[in-house]
Short mmCIF file of C-alpha atoms in Angstrom, two decimals:
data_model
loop_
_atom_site.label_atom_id
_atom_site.label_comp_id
_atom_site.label_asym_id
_atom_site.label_seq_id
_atom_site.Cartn_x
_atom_site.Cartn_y
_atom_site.Cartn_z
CA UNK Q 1 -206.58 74.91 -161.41
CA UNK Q 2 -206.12 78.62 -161.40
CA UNK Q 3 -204.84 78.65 -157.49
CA UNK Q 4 -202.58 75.58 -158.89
CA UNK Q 5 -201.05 77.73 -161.25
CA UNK Q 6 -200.97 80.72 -159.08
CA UNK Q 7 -198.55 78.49 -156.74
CA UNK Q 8 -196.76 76.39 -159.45
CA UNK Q 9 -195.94 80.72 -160.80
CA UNK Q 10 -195.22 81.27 -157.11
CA UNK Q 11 -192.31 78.14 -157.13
CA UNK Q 12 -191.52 79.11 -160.44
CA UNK Q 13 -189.78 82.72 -159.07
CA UNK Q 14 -188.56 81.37 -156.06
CA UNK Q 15 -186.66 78.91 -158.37
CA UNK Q 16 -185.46 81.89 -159.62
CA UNK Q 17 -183.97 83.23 -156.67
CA UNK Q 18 -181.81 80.10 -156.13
CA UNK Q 19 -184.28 79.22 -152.90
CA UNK Q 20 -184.97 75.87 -154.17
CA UNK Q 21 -186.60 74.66 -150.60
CA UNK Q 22 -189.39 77.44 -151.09
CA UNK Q 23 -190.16 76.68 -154.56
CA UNK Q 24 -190.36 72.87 -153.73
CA UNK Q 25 -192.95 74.02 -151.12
CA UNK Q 26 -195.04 76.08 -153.53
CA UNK Q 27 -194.91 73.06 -156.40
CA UNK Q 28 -196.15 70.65 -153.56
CA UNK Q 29 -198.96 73.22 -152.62
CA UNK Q 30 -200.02 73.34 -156.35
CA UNK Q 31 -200.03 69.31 -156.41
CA UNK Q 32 -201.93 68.89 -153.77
CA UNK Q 33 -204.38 70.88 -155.60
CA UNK Q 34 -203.83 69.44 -158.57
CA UNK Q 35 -202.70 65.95 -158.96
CA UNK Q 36 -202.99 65.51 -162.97
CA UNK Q 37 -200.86 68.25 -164.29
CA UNK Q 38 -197.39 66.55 -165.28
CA UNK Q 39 -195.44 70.22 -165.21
CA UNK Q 40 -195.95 70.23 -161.45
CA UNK Q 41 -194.40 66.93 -160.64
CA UNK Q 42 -191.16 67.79 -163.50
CA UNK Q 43 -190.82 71.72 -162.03
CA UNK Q 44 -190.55 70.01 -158.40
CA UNK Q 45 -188.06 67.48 -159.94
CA UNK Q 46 -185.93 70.10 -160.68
CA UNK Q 47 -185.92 72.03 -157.95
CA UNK Q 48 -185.17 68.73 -156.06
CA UNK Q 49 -182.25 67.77 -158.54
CA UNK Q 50 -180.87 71.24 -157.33
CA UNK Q 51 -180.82 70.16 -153.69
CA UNK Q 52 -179.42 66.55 -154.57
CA UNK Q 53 -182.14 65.10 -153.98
CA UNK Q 54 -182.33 63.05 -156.62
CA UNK Q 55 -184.38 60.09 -155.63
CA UNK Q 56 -187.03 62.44 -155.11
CA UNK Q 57 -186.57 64.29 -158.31
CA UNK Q 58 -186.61 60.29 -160.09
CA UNK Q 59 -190.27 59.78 -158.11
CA UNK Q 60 -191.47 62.65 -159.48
CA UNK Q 61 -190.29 62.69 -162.87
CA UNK Q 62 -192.07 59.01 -162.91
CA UNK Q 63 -195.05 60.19 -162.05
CA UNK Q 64 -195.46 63.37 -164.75
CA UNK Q 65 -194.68 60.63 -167.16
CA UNK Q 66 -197.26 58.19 -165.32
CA UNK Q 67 -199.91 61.48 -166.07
CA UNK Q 68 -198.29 61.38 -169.51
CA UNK Q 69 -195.97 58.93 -171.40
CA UNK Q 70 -195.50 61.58 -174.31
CA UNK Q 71 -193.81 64.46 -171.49
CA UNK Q 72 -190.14 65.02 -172.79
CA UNK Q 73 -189.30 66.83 -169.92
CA UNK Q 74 -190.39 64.21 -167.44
CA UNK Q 75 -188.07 61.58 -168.98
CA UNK Q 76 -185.00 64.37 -169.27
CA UNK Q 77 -185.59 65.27 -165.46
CA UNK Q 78 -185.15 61.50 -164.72
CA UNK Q 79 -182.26 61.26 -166.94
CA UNK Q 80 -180.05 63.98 -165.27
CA UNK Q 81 -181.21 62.33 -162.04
CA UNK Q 82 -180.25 59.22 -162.14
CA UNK Q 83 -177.03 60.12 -164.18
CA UNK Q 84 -175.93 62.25 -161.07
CA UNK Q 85 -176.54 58.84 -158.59
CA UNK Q 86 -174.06 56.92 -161.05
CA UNK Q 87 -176.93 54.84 -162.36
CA UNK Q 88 -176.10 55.33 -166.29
CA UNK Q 89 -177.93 52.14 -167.25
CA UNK Q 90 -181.46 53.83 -166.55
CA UNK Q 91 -180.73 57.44 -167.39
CA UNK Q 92 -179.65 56.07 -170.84
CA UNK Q 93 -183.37 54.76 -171.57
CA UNK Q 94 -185.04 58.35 -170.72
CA UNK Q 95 -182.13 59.87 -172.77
CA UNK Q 96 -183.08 57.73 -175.63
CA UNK Q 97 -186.73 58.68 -175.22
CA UNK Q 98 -185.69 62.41 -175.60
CA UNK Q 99 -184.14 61.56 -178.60
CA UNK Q 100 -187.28 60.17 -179.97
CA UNK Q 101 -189.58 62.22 -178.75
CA UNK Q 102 -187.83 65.50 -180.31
CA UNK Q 103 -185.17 64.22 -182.74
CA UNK Q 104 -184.22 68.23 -183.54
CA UNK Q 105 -182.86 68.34 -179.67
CA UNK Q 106 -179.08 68.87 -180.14
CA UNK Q 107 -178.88 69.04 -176.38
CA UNK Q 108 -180.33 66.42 -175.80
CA UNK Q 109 -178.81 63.73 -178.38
CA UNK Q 110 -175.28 65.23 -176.74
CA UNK Q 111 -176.29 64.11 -173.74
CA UNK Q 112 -177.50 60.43 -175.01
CA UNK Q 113 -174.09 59.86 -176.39
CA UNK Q 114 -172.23 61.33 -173.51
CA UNK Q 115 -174.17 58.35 -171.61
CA UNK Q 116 -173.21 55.60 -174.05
CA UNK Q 117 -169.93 56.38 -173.48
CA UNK Q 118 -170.20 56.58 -169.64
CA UNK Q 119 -171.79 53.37 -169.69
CA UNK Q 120 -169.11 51.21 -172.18
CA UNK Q 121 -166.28 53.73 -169.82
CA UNK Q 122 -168.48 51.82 -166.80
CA UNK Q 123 -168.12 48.45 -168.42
CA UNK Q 124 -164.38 48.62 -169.28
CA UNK Q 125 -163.45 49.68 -165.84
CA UNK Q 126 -165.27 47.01 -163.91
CA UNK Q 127 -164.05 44.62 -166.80
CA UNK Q 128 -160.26 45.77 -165.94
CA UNK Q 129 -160.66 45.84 -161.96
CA UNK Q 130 -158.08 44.15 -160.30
CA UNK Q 131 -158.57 43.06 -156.87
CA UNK Q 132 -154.89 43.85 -155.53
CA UNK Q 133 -153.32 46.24 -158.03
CA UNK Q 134 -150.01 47.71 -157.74
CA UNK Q 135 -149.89 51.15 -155.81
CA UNK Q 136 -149.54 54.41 -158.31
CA UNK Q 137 -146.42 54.89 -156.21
CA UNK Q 138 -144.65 51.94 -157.53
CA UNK Q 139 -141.81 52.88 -159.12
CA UNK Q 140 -141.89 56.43 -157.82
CA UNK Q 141 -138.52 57.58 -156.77
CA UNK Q 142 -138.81 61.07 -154.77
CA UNK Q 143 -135.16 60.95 -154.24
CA UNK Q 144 -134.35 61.40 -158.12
CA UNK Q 145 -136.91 63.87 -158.88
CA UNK Q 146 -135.37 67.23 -159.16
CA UNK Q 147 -136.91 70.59 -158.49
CA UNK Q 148 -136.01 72.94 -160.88
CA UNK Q 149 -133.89 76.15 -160.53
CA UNK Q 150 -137.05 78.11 -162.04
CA UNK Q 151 -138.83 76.66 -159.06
CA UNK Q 152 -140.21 80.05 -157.69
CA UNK Q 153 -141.62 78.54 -154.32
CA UNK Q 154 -140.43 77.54 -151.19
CA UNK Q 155 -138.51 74.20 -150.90
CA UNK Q 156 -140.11 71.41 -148.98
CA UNK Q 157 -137.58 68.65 -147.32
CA UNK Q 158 -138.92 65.79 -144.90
CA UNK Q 159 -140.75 67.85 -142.84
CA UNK Q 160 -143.92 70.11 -142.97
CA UNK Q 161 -143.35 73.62 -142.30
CA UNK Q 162 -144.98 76.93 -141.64
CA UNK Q 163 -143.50 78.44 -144.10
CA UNK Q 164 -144.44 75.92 -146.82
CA UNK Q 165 -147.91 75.89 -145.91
CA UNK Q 166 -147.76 80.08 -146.12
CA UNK Q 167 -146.50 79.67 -149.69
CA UNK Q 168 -149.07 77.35 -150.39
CA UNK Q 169 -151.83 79.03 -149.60
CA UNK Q 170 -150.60 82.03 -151.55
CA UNK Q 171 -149.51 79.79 -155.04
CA UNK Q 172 -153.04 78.54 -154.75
CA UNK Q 173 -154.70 81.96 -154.18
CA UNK Q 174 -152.68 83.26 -157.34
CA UNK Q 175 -153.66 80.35 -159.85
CA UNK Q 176 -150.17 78.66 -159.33
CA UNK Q 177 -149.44 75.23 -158.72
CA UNK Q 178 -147.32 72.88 -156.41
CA UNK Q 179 -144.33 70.95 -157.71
CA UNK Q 180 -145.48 67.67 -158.61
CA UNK Q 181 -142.24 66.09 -156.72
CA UNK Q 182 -144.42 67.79 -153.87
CA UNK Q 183 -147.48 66.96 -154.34
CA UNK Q 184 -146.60 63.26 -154.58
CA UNK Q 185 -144.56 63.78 -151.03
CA UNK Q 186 -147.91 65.21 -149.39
CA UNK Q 187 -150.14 62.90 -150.61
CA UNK Q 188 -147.66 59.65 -149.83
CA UNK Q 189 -147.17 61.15 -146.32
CA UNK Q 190 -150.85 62.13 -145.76
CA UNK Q 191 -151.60 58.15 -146.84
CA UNK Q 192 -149.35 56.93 -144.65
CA UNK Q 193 -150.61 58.79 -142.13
CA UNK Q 194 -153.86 58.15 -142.23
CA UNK Q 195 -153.43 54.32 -143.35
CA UNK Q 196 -152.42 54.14 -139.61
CA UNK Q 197 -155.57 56.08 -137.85
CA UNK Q 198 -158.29 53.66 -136.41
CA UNK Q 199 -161.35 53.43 -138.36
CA UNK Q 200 -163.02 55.80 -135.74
CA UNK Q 201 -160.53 58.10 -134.26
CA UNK Q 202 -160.87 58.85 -130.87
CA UNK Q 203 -159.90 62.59 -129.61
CA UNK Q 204 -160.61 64.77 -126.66
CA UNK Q 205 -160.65 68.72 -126.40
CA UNK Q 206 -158.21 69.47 -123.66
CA UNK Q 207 -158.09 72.32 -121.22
CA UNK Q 208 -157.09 75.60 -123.19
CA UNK Q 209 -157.29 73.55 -126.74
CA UNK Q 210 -160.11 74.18 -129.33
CA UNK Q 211 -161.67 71.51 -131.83
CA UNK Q 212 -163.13 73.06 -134.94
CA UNK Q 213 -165.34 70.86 -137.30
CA UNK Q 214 -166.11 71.54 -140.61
CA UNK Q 215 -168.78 69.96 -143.22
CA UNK Q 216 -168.57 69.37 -147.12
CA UNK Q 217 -166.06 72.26 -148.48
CA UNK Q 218 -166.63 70.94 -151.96
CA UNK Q 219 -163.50 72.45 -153.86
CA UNK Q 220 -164.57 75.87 -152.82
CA UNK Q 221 -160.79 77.29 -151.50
CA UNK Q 222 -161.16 80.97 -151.00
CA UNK Q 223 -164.42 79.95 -148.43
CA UNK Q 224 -162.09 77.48 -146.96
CA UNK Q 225 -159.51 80.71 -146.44
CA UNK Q 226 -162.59 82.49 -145.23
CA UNK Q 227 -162.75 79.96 -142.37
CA UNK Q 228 -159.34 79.98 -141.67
CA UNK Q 229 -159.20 83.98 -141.55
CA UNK Q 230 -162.40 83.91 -139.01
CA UNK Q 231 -161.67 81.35 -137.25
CA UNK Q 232 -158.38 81.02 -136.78
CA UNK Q 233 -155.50 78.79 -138.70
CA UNK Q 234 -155.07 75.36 -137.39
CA UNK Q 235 -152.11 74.94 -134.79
CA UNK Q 236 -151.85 72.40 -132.16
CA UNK Q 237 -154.37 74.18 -129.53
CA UNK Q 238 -156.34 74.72 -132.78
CA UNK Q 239 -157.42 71.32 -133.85
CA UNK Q 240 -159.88 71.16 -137.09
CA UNK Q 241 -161.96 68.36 -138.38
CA UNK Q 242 -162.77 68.09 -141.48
CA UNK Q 243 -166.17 65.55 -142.26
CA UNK Q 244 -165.53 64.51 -145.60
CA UNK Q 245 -166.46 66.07 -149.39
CA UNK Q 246 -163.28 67.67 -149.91
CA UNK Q 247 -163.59 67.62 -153.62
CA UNK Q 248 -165.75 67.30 -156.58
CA UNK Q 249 -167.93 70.33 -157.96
CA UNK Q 250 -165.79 73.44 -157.22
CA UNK Q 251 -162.70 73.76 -159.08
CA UNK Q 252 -160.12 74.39 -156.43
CA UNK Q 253 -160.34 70.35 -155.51
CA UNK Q 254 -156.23 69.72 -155.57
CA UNK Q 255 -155.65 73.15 -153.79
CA UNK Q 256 -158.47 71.95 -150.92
CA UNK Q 257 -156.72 68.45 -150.56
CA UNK Q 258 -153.38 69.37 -150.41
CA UNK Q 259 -153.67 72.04 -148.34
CA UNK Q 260 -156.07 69.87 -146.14
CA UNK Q 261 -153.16 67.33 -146.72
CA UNK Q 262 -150.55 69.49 -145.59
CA UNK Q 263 -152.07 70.56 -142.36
CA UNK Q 264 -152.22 66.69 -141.74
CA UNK Q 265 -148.61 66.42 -142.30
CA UNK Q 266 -148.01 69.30 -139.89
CA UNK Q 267 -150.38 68.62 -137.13
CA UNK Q 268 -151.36 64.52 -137.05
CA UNK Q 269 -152.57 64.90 -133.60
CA UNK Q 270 -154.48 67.77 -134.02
CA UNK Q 271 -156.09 67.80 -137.45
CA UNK Q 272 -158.42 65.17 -138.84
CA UNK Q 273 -159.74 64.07 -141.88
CA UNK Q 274 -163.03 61.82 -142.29
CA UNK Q 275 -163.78 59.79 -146.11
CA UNK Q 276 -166.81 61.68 -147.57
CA UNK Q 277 -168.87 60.19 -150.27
CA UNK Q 278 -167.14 62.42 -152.42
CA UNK Q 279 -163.48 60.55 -151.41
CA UNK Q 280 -164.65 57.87 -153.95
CA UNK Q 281 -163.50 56.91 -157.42
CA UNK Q 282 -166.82 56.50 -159.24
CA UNK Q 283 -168.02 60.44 -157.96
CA UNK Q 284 -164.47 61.70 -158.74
CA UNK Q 285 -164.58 60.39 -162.20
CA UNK Q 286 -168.36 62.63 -162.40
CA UNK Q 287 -168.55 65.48 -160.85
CA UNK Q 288 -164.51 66.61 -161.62
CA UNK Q 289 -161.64 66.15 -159.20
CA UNK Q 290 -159.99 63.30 -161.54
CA UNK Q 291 -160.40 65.97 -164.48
CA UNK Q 292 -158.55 68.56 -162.60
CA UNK Q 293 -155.81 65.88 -161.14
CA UNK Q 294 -155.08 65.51 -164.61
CA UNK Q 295 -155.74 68.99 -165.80
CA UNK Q 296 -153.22 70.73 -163.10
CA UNK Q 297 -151.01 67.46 -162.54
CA UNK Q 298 -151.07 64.18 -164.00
CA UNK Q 299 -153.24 61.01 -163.81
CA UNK Q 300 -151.03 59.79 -161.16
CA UNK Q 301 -151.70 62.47 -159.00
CA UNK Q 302 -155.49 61.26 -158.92
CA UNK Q 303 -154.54 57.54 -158.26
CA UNK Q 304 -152.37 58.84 -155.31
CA UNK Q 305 -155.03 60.25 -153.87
CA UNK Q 306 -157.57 57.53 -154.68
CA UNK Q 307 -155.26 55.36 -153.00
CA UNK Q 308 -155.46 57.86 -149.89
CA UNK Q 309 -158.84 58.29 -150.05
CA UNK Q 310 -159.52 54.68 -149.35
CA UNK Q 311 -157.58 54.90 -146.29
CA UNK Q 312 -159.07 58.03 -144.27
CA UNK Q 313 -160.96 56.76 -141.19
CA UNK Q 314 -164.64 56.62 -141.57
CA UNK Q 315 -165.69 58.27 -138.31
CA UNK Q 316 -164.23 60.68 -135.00
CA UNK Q 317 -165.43 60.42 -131.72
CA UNK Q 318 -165.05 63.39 -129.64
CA UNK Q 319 -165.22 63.32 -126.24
CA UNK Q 320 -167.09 60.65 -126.18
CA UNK Q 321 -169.45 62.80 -126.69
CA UNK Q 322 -169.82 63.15 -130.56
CA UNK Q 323 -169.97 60.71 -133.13
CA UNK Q 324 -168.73 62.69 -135.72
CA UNK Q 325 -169.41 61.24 -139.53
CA UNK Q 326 -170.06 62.35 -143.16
CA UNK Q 327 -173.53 60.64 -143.96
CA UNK Q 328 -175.46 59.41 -140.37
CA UNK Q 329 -176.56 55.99 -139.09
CA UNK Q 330 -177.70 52.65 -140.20
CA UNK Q 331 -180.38 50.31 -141.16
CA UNK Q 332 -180.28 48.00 -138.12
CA UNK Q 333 -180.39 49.33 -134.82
CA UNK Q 334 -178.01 46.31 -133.33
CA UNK Q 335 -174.96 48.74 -134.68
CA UNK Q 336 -172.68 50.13 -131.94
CA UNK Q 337 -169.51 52.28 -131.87
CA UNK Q 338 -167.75 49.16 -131.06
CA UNK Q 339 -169.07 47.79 -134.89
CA UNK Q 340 -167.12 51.08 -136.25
CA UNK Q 341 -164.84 49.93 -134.33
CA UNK Q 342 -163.89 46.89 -135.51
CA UNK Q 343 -164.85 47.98 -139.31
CA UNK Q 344 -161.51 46.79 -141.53
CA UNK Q 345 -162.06 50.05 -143.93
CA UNK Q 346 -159.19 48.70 -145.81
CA UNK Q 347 -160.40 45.86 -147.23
CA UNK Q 348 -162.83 47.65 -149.38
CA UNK Q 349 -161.16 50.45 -150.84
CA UNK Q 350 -164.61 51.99 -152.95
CA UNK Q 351 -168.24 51.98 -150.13
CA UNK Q 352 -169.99 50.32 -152.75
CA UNK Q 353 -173.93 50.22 -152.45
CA UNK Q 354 -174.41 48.03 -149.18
CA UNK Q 355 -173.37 47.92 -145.72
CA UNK Q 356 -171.49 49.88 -143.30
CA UNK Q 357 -169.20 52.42 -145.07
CA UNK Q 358 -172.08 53.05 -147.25
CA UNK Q 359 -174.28 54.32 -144.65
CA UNK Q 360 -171.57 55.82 -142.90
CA UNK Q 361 -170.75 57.94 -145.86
CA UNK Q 362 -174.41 58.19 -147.43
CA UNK Q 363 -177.03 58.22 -145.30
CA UNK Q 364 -179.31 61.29 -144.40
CA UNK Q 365 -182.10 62.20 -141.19
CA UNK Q 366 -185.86 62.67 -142.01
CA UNK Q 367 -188.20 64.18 -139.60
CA UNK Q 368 -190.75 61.06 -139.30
CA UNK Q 369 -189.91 58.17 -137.17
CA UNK Q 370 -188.26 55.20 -138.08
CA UNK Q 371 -186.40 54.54 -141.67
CA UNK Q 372 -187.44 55.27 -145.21
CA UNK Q 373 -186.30 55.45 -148.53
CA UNK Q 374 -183.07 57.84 -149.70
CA UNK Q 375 -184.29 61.01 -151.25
CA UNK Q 376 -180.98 60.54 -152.85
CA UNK Q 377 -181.59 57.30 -154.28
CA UNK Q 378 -178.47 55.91 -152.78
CA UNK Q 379 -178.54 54.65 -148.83
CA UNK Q 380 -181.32 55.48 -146.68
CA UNK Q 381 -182.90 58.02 -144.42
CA UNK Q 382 -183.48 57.80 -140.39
CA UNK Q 383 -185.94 59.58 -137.81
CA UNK Q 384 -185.57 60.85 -134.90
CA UNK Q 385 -186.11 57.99 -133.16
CA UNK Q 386 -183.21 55.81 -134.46
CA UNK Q 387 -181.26 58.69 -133.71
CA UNK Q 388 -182.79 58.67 -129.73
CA UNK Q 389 -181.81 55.01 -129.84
CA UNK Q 390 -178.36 55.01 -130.93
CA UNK Q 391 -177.11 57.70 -128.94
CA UNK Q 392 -178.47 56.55 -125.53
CA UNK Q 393 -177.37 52.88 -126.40
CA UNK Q 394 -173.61 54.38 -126.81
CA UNK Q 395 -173.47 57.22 -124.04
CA UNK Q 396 -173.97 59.83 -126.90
CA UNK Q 397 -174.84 63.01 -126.77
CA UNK Q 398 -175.88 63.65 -130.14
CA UNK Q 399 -174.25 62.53 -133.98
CA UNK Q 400 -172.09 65.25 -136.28
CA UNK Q 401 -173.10 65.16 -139.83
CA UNK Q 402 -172.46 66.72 -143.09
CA UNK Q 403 -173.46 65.72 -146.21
CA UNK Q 404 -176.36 68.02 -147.43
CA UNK Q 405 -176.38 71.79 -148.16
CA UNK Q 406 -178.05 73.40 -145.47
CA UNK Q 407 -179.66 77.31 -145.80
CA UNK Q 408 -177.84 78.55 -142.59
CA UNK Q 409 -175.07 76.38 -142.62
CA UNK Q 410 -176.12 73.91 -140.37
CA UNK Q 411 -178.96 72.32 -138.88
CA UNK Q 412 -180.29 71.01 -135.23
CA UNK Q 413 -182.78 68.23 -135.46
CA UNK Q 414 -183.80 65.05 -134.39
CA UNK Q 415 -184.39 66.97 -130.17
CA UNK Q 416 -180.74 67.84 -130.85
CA UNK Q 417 -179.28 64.48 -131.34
CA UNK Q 418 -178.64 65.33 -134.92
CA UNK Q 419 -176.66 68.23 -135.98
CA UNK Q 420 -175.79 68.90 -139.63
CA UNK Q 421 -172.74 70.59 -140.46
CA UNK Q 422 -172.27 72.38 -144.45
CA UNK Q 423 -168.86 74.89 -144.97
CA UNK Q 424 -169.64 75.67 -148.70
CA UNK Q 425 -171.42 78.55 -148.78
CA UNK Q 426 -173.19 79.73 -151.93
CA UNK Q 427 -172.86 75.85 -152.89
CA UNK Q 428 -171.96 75.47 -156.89
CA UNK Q 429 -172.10 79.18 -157.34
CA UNK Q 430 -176.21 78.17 -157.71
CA UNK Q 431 -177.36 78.36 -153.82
CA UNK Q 432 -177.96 81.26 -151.86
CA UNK Q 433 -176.64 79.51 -148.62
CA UNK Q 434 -174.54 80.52 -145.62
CA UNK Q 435 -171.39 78.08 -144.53
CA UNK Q 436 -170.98 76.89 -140.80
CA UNK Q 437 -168.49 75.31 -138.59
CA UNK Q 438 -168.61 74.27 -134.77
CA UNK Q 439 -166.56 75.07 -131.96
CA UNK Q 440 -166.06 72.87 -129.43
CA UNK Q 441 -163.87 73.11 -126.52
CA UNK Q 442 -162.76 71.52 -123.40
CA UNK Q 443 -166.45 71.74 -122.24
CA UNK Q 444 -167.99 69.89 -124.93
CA UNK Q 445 -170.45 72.90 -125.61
CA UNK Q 446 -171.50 73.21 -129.18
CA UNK Q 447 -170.39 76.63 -130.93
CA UNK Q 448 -172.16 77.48 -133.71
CA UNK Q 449 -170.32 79.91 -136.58
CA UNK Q 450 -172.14 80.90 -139.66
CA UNK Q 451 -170.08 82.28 -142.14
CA UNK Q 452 -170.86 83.90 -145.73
CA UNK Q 453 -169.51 83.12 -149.25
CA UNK Q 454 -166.27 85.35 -150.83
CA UNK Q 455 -165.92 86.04 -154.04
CA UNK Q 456 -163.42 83.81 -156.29
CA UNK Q 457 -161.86 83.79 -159.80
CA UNK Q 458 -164.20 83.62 -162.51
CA UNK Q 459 -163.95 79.79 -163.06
CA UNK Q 460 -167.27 77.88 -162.90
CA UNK Q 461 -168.04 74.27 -161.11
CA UNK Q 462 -167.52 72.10 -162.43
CA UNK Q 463 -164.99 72.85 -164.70
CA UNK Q 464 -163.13 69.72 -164.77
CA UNK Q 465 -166.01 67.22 -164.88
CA UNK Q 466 -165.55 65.32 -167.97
CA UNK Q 467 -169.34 65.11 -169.37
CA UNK Q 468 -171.43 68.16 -170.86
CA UNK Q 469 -174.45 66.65 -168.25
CA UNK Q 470 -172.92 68.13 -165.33
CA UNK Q 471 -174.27 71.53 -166.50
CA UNK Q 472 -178.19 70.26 -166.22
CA UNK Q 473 -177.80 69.94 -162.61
#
């Protein structure tokens, strides 16, 4: 018990220093040496809730209350967990456990009613779902909407320009906003644009051109700048990709999109955009971009983009080299590019929790063979093998993913068939990672860029989510 606790103390301060991989290592050493000691199992919950890996962090917060029903903590652990997967039906039981358990817990009773109200909010929105509602830009006439003589930015007309995007980029860095007249023009043209796009876009890296892609950038602008000021601004030898997770958790979401957005409207040859997980109504109404749509525009503003969202392809082949996507492959081998293919993406506007835009946008590798269980809790997880198999079936040389925070930016695994890609450095303000992009030009070589975090105005994650729980994870 006493080496246990040696390694459990060991966890415990490398928990501290934000290096939550090491401290689930230590907790796993002390379980292994002791199996019956519920504090274990909730200190590597946490530590796993940190790295979103909240199926894991729901496993283990099951077991410390297995070793003992009466463990508050083990029932809160799996109450922030399964709250951050969307599933508000089981967190409320744990939350209600708290409640009982230690009635004086202020926190905790806040956090039992902020889930009643996310579950009747869950209710009343699936109650109210229409199949085929009206667009949010019914009824919106551009034409009549002026811009004001107090206007202090640059004018936008039909077309994207330099010079807006310059302006842009400097509004945003100074805490200023967009006209709304143009951020309703971006976002219709951006839709439109990418309503168009095949499910999997198909691009090559000609001679003299460059192809940058880009993981999860997560509302975190001034790294996204950072990128830009390394690696160059995007111009039509300068392609970037962009693999989903825009938005949600930092608290420059709108500034990310529409400049993201904008880019699109410039260069729609050269720039691409793939749907995230994060590109979804049920994680925007969580973890903050519909809060901040409404905070810094209107509620309009977020439909618009919902309504874009659910149009962004799914997947970019490059080269046909690179299967480029935001979460990695499937659950039955039989899938092919031509399946991607031929995958209608806009006849389900939301990925739901089955099928093929939910793997697309969810899944994540493991490092045993074959498939297992999402340490998420949502999708699945693949081995190297299924990885081996699906790239030799479709004359692949290896899959582009995002998706999960990675402690140098990005990851090779699966023999180098599986490459992970993460641009938001110092994730949440709460990781002590590095951000990454690839370079890839007309010889298909992978170029790997790490890049560090730069410091931003003093507003927290998170700001904009619209529940108190956010601040547990």
């Amino acid at each position: 018990m006493a080496d246990a606790v040696s390694l459990k103390n060991k966890g415990n301060d490398a928990f501290k220093q934000k290096d939550w991989p090491g401290a689930i290592e230590y907790y796993t050493k002390a379980i292994e040496l002791n199996e019956q000691e519920p504090s274990f199992f909730t200190n590597r919950a946490q530590a796993n809730i940190k790295l979103e890996a909240y199926g894991y962090a729901i496993a283990d917060a099951s077991k410390a209350i297995e070793i003992d029903p009466n463990f508050a903590k083990a029932y809160y652990r799996r109450a922030v967990a399964n709250t951050a997967i969307l599933k508000h039906g089981d967190a409320i039981h744990d939350w209600k456990a708290v409640v009982r358990k230690n009635p004086a817990d202020k926190v905790a009773k806040a956090q039992y009613e902020a889930c009643q109200k996310m579950v009747k909010r869950d209710a009343f929105l699936k109650a109210i779902e229409i199949a085929d509602a009206p667009s949010a830009a019914e009824g919106l006439d551009l034409e009549s909407m002026v811009v004001e003589d107090t206007y202090d930015g640059v004018r936008l007309k039909d077309e994207m320009t330099q010079e807006f995007v310059n302006d842009m980029i400097e509004r945003f860095k100074n805490g200023k906003k967009l006209h709304r007249k143009y951020v309703f023009q971006i976002i219709l043209a951006v839709k439109n644009l990418v309503y168009e796009e095949a499910t999997m876009v198909e691009t090559i890296v000609a001679p003299e051109h460059k192809l940058t892609v880009c993981g999860d950038t997560h509302g975190q602008y001034f790294d996204l700048l950072e990128i830009f000021r390394l690696n160059g601004f995007p111009s039509e030898k300068h392609g970037y990709l962009f693999n989903g997770d825009f938005v949600d958790r930092g608290s420059w979401s709108t500034e990310i999109a529409l400049l993201l957005y904008a880019y699109k409207m410039m260069y729609p040859k050269f720039f691409f955009l793939n749907r995230g997980n994060h590109e979804t109504d049920d994680m925007n109404r969580m973890y903050g971009f519909e809060g901040e749509c409404k905070a810094k525009y209107n509620e309009r503003v977020f439909k618009l983009f919902s309504e874009s969202f659910s149009a962004l392809p799914l997947a970019t082949l490059i080269g046909d080299k690179y299967l480029t996507l935001h979460g990695g492959l499937f659950s039955d081998d039989a899938i092919t590019l031509d399946d991607i293919r031929k995958l209608n993406r806009h006849n389900q506007r939301q990925p739901g929790q089955a099928g093929l835009m939910m793997e697309m946008l969810w899944t994540d590798p493991q490092t045993m063979p074959g498939r297992g269980p999402s340490k998420r809790g949502v999708g699945l997880q693949f081995g190297p093998d299924v990885t081996k198999r699906f790239c030799e079936k479709n004359g692949l040389e290896a899959v582009i993913r995002s998706h999960e925070v990675r402690m140098e930016g990005y990851e090779v695994e699966h023999d180098g068939r599986c490459i992970t890609v993460f641009s938001a450095p110092k994730y949440c303000d709460s990781t002590e990672n590095k951000g990454a992009y690839i370079n890839i030009e007309s010889d298909y070589k992978l170029q790997f860029n790490k890049f560090d975090a730069v410091p931003h105005p003093d507003i927290k994650p998170m700001a904009y989510a619209n529940n108190g729980m956010m601040s547990m994870m």
